[in-house]
PDB file of C-alpha atoms in Angstrom:
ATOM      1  CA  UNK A 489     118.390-118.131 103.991  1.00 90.00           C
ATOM      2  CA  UNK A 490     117.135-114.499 103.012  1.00 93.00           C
ATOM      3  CA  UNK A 491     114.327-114.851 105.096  1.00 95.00           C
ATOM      4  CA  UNK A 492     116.071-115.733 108.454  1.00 96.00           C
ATOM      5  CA  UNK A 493     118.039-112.640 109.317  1.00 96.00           C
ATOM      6  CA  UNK A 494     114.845-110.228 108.413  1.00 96.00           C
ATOM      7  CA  UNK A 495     112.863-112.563 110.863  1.00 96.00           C
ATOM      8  CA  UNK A 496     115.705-112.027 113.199  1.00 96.00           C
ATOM      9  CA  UNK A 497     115.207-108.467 113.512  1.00 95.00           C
ATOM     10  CA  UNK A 498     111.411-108.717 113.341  1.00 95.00           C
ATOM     11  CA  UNK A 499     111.577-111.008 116.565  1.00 95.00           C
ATOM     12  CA  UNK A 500     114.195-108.382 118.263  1.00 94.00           C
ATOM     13  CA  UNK A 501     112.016-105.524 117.256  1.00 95.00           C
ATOM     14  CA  UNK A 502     108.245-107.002 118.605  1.00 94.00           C
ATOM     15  CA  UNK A 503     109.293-110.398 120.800  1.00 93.00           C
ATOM     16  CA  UNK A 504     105.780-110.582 121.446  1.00 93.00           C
ATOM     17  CA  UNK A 505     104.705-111.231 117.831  1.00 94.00           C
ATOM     18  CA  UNK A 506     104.192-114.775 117.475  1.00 95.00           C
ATOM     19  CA  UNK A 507     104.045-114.827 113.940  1.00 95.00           C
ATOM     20  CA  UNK A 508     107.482-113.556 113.879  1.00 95.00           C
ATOM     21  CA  UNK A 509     108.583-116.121 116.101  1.00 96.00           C
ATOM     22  CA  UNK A 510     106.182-118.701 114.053  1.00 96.00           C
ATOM     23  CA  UNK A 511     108.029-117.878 110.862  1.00 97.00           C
ATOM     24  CA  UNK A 512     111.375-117.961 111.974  1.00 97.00           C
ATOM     25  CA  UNK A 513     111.428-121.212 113.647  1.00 97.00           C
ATOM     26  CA  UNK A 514     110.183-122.427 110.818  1.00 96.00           C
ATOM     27  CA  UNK A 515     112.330-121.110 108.280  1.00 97.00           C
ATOM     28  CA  UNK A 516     115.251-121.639 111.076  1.00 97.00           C
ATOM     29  CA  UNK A 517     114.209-125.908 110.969  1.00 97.00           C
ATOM     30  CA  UNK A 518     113.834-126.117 106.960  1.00 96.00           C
ATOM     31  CA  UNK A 519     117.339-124.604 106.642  1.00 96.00           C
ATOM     32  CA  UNK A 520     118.577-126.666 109.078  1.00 96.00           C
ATOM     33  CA  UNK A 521     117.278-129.429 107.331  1.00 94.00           C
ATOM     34  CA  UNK A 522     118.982-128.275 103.992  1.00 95.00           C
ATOM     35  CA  UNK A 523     122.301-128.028 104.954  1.00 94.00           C
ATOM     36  CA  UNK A 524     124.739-130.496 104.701  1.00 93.00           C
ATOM     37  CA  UNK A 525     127.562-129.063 107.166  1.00 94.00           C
ATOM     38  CA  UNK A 526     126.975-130.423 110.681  1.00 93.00           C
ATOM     39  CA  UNK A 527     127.989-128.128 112.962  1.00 94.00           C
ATOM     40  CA  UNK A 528     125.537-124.802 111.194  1.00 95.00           C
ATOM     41  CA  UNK A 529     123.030-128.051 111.002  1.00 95.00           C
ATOM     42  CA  UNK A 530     123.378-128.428 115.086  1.00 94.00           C
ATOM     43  CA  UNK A 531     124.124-124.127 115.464  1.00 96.00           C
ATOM     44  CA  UNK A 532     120.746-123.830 113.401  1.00 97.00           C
ATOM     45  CA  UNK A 533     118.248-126.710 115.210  1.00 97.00           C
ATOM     46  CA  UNK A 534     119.202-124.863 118.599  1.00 97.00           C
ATOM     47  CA  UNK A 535     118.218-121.839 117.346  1.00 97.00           C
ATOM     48  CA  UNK A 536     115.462-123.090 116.122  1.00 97.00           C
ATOM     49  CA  UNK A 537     114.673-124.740 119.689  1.00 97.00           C
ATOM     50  CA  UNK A 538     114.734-121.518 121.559  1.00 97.00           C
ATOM     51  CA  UNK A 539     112.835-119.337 119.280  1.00 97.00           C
ATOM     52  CA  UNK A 540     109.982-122.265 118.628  1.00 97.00           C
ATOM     53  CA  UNK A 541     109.841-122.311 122.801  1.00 97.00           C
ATOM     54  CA  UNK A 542     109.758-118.731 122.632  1.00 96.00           C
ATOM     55  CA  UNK A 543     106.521-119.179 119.854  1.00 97.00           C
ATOM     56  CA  UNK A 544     105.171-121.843 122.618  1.00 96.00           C
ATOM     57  CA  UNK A 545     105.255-119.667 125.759  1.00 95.00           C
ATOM     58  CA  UNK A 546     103.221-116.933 123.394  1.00 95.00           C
ATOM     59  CA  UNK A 547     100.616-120.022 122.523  1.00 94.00           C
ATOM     60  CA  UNK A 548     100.885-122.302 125.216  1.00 90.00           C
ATOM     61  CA  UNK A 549      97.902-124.801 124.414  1.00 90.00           C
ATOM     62  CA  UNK A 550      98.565-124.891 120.235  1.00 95.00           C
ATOM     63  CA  UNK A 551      99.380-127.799 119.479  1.00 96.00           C
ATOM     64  CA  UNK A 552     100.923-126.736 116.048  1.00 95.00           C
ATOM     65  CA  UNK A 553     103.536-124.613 118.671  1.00 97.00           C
ATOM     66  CA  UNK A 554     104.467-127.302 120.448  1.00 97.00           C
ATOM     67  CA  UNK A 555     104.565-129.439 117.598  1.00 97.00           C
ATOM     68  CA  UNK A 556     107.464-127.219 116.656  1.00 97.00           C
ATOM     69  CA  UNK A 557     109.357-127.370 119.570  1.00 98.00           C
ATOM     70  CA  UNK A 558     109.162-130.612 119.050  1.00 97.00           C
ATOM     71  CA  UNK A 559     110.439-130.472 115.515  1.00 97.00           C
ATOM     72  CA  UNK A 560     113.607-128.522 116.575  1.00 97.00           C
ATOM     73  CA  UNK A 561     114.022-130.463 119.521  1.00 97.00           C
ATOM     74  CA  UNK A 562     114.416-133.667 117.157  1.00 96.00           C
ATOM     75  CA  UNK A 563     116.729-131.856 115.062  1.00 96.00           C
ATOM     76  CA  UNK A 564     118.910-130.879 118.100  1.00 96.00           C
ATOM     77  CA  UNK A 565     119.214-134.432 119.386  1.00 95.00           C
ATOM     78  CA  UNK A 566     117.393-133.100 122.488  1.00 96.00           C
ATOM     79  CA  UNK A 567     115.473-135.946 122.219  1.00 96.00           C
ATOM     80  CA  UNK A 568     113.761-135.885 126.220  1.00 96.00           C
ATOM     81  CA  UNK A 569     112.408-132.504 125.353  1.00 97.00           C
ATOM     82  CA  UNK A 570     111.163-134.220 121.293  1.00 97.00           C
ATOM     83  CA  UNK A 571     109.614-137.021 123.141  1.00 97.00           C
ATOM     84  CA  UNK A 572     107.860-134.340 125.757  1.00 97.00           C
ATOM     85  CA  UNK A 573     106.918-132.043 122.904  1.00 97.00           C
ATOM     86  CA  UNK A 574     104.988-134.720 120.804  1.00 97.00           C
ATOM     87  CA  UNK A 575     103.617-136.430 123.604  1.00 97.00           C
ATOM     88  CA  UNK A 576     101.851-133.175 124.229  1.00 97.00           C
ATOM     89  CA  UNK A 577     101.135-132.759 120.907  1.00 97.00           C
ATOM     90  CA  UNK A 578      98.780-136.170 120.436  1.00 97.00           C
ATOM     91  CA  UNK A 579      97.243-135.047 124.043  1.00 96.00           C
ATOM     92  CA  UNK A 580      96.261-131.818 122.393  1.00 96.00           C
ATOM     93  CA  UNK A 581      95.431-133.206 118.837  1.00 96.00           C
ATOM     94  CA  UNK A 582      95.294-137.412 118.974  1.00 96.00           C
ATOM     95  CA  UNK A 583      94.645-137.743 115.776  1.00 95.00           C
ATOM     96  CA  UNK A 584      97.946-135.824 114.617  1.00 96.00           C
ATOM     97  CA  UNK A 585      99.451-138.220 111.934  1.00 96.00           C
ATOM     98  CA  UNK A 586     102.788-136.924 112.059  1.00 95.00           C
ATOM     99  CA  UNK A 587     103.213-135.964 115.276  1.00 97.00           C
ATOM    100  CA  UNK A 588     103.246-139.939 115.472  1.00 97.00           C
ATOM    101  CA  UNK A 589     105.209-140.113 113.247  1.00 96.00           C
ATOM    102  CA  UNK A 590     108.026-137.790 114.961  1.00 97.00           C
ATOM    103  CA  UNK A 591     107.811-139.632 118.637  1.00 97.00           C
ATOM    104  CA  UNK A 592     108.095-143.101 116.631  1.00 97.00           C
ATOM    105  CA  UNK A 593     111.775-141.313 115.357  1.00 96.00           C
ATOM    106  CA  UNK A 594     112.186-139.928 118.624  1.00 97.00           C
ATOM    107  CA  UNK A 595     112.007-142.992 120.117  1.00 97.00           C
ATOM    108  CA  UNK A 596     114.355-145.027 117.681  1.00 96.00           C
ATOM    109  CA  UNK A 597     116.992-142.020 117.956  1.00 94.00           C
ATOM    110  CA  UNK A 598     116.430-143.098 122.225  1.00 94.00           C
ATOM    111  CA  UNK A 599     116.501-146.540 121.180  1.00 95.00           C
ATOM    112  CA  UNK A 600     113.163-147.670 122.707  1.00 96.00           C
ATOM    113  CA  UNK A 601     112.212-149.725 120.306  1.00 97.00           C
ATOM    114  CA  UNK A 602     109.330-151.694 121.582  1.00 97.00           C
ATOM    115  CA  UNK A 603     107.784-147.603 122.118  1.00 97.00           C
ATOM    116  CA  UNK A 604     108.540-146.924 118.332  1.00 97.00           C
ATOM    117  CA  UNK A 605     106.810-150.161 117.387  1.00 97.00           C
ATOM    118  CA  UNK A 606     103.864-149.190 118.737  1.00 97.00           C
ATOM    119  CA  UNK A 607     103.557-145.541 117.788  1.00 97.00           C
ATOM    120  CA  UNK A 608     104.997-146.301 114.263  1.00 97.00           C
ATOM    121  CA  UNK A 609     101.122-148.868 113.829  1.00 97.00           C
ATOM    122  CA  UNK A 610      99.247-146.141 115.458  1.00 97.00           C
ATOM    123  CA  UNK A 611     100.720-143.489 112.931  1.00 97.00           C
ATOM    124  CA  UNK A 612     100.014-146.263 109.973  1.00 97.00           C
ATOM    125  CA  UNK A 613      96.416-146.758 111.475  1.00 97.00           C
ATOM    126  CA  UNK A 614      96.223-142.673 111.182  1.00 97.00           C
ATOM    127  CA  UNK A 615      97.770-142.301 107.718  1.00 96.00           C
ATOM    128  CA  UNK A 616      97.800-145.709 105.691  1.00 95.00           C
ATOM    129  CA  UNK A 617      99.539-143.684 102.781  1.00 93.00           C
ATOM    130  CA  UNK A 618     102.026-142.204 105.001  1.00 92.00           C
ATOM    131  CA  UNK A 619     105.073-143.953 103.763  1.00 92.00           C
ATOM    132  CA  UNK A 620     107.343-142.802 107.350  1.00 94.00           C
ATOM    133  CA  UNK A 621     105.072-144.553 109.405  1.00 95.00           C
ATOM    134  CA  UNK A 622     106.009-147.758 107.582  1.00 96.00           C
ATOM    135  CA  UNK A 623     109.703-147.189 107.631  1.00 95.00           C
ATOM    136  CA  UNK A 624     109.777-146.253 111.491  1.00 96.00           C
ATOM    137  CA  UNK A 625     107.648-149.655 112.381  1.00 97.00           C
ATOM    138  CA  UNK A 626     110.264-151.849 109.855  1.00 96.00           C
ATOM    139  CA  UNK A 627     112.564-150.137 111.658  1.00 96.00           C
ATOM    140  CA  UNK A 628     111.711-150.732 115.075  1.00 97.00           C
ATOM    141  CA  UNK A 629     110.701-154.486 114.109  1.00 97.00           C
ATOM    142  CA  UNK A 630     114.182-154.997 112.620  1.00 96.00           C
ATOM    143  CA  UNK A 631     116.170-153.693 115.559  1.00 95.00           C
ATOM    144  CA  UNK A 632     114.023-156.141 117.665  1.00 95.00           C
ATOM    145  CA  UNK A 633     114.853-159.054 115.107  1.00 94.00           C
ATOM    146  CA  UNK A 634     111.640-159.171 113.971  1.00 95.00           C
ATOM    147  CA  UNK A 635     113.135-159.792 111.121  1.00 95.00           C
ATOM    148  CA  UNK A 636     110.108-161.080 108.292  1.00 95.00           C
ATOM    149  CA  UNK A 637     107.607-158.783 110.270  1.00 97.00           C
ATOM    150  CA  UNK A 638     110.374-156.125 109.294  1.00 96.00           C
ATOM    151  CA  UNK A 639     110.926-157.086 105.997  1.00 96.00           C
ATOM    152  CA  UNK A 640     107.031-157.208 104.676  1.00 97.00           C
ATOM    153  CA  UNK A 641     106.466-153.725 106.104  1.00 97.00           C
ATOM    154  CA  UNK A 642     109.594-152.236 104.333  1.00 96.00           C
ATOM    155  CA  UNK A 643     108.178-154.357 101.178  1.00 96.00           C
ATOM    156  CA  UNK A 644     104.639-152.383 102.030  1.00 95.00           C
ATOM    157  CA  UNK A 645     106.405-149.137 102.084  1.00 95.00           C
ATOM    158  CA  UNK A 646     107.840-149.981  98.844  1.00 94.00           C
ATOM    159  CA  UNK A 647     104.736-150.277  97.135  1.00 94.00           C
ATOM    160  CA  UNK A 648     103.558-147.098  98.710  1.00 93.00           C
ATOM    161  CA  UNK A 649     106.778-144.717  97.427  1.00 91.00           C
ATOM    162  CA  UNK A 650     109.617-146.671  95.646  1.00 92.00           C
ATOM    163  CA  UNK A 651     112.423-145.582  97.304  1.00 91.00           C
ATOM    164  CA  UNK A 652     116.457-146.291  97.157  1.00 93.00           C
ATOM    165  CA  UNK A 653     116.891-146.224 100.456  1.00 91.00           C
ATOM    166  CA  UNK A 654     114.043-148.170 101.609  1.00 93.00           C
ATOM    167  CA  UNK A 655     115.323-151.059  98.743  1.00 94.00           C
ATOM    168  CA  UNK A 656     118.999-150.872 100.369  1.00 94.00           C
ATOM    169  CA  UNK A 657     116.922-151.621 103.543  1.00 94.00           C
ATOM    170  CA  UNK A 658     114.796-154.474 102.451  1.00 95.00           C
ATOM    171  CA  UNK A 659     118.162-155.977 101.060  1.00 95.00           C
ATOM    172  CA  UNK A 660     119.918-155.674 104.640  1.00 94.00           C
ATOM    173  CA  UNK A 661     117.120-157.535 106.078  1.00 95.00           C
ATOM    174  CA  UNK A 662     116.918-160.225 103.414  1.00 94.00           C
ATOM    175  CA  UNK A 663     120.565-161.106 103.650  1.00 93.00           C
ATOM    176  CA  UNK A 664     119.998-161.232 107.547  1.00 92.00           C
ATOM    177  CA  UNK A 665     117.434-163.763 107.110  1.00 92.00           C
ATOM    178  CA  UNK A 666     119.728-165.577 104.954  1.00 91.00           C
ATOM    179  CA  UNK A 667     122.678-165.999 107.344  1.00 89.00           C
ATOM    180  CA  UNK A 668     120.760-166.307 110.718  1.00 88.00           C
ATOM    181  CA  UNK A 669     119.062-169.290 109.128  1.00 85.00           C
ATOM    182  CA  UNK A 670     122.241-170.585 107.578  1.00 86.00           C
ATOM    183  CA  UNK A 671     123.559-170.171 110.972  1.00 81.00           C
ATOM    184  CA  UNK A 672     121.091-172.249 112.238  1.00 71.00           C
ATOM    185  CA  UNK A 673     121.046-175.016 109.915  1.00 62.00           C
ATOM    186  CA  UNK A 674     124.796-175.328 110.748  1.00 60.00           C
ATOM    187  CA  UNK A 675     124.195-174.992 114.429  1.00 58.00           C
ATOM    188  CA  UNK A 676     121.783-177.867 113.887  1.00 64.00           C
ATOM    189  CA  UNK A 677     124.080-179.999 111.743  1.00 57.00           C
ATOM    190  CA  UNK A 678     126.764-179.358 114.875  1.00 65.00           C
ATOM    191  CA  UNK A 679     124.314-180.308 117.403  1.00 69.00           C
ATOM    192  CA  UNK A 680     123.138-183.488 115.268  1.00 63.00           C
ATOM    193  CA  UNK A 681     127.387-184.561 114.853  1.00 69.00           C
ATOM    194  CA  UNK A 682     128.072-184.033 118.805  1.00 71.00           C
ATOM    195  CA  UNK A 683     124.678-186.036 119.537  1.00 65.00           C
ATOM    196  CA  UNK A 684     125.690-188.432 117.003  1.00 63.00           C
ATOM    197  CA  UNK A 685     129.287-188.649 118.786  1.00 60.00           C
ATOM    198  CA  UNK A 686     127.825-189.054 122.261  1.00 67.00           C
ATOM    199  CA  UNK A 687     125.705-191.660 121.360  1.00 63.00           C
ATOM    200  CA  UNK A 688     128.273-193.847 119.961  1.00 56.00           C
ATOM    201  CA  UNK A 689     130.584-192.997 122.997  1.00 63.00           C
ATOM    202  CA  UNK A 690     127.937-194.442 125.264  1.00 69.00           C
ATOM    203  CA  UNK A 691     127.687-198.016 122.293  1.00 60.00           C
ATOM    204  CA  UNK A 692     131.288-198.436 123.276  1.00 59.00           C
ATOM    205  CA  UNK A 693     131.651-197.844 126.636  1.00 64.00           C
ATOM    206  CA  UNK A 694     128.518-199.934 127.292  1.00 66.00           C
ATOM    207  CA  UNK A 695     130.345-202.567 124.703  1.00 65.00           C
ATOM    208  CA  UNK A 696     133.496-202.455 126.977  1.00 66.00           C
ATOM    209  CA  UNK A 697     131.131-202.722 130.115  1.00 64.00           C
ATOM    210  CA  UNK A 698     129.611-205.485 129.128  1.00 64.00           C
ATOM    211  CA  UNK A 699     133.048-207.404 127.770  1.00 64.00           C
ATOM    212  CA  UNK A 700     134.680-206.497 130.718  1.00 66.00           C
ATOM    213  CA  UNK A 701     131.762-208.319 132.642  1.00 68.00           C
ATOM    214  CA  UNK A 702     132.296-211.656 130.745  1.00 55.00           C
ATOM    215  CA  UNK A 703     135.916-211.662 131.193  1.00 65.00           C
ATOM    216  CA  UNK A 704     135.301-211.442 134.413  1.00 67.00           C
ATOM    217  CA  UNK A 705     132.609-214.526 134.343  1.00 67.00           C
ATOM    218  CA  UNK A 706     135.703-216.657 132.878  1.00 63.00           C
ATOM    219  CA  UNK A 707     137.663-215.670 135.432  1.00 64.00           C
ATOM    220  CA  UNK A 708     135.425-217.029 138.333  1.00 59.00           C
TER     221      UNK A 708
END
């Protein structure tokens, strides 16, 4: 917070300086990140977004400068420009662990899960250790109701990092498990009644066929 509004006039004083523009995107994006009102959260990303594109069109082919635009641009919601940003980013440097990391939550925030899903193993694949990778592919998995592939990577993250939020997570899941399969046990006791019922409406009616057809044998 002290630092922004020196970097301010550093980047108003030399616009060409990149490290001025470096610095204050990136002190722009951690307070961001810190603050719990939503509307200087929002004011600060998209500050952040123009001064990290500013730090971009100084260092065009960094991938550690479009990595931050991408950074802001998650924090801003703009999430076309995020998903751009990081796309570049792995072009420029594939093996960037949390670049992955960032288009897997750039993708949930677009809802594309089946995208997330795969970034979110390839991120895992990069950095086994790197407990976001595992909650971005539980994620993705549970919103696809994947539900036990879900659960046993949040369970894998857990033994990475223990972590509230991850447990609150693993319980969600659980309990879904638990009703969709009472659900279906029901729906299969429903289906075996109305099966059950159908099969002894077609016993009677062939019953009354067939008494019908001796009555009418006594008849003649």
């Amino acid at each position: 917070d002290k630092a922004v509004p020196v970097l301010r006039e550093a980047t108003k004083l030399n616009p060409n300086n990149a490290n001025s523009q470096l610095f204050l995107a990136d002190s722009l994006i951690n307070l961001a990140r810190e603050t719990t009102d939503s509307a200087k959260k929002k004011s600060l990303f998209n500050e952040a977004l123009q001064v990290a594109t500013k730090y971009r069109n100084l260092k065009p082919d960094d991938y550690y400068a479009v990595n931050l635009v991408g950074k802001a641009a998650l924090g801003a919601q703009a999430f076309k420009e995020a998903e751009q940003a990081f796309t570049q980013v792995l072009e420029l440097k594939p093996e960037y662990c949390y670049a992955m990391v960032n288009l897997s939550k750039t993708y949930i925030a677009g809802e594309k899960w089946a995208a997330a899903e795969k970034i979110s193993r390839q991120a895992i694949q990069c950095a086994p250790r790197l407990n976001a990778g595992y909650e971005s592919l539980g994620y993705s998995l549970q919103k696809q109701k994947k539900l036990e592939e879900a659960l046993e990577v949040y369970k894998q993250a857990q033994a990475i990092k223990q972590s509230t939020s991850i447990q609150k997570l693993i319980d969600v899941v659980a309990e879904n498990i638990r009703r969709r399969d009472e659900n279906l046990s029901m729906d299969e006791a429903e289906r075996a009644q109305q099966e059950a019922a159908e099969a002894e409406a077609l016993r009677i009616a062939e019953e009354e066929a067939k008494l019908e057809e001796w009555e009418k044998s006594q008849d003649d």
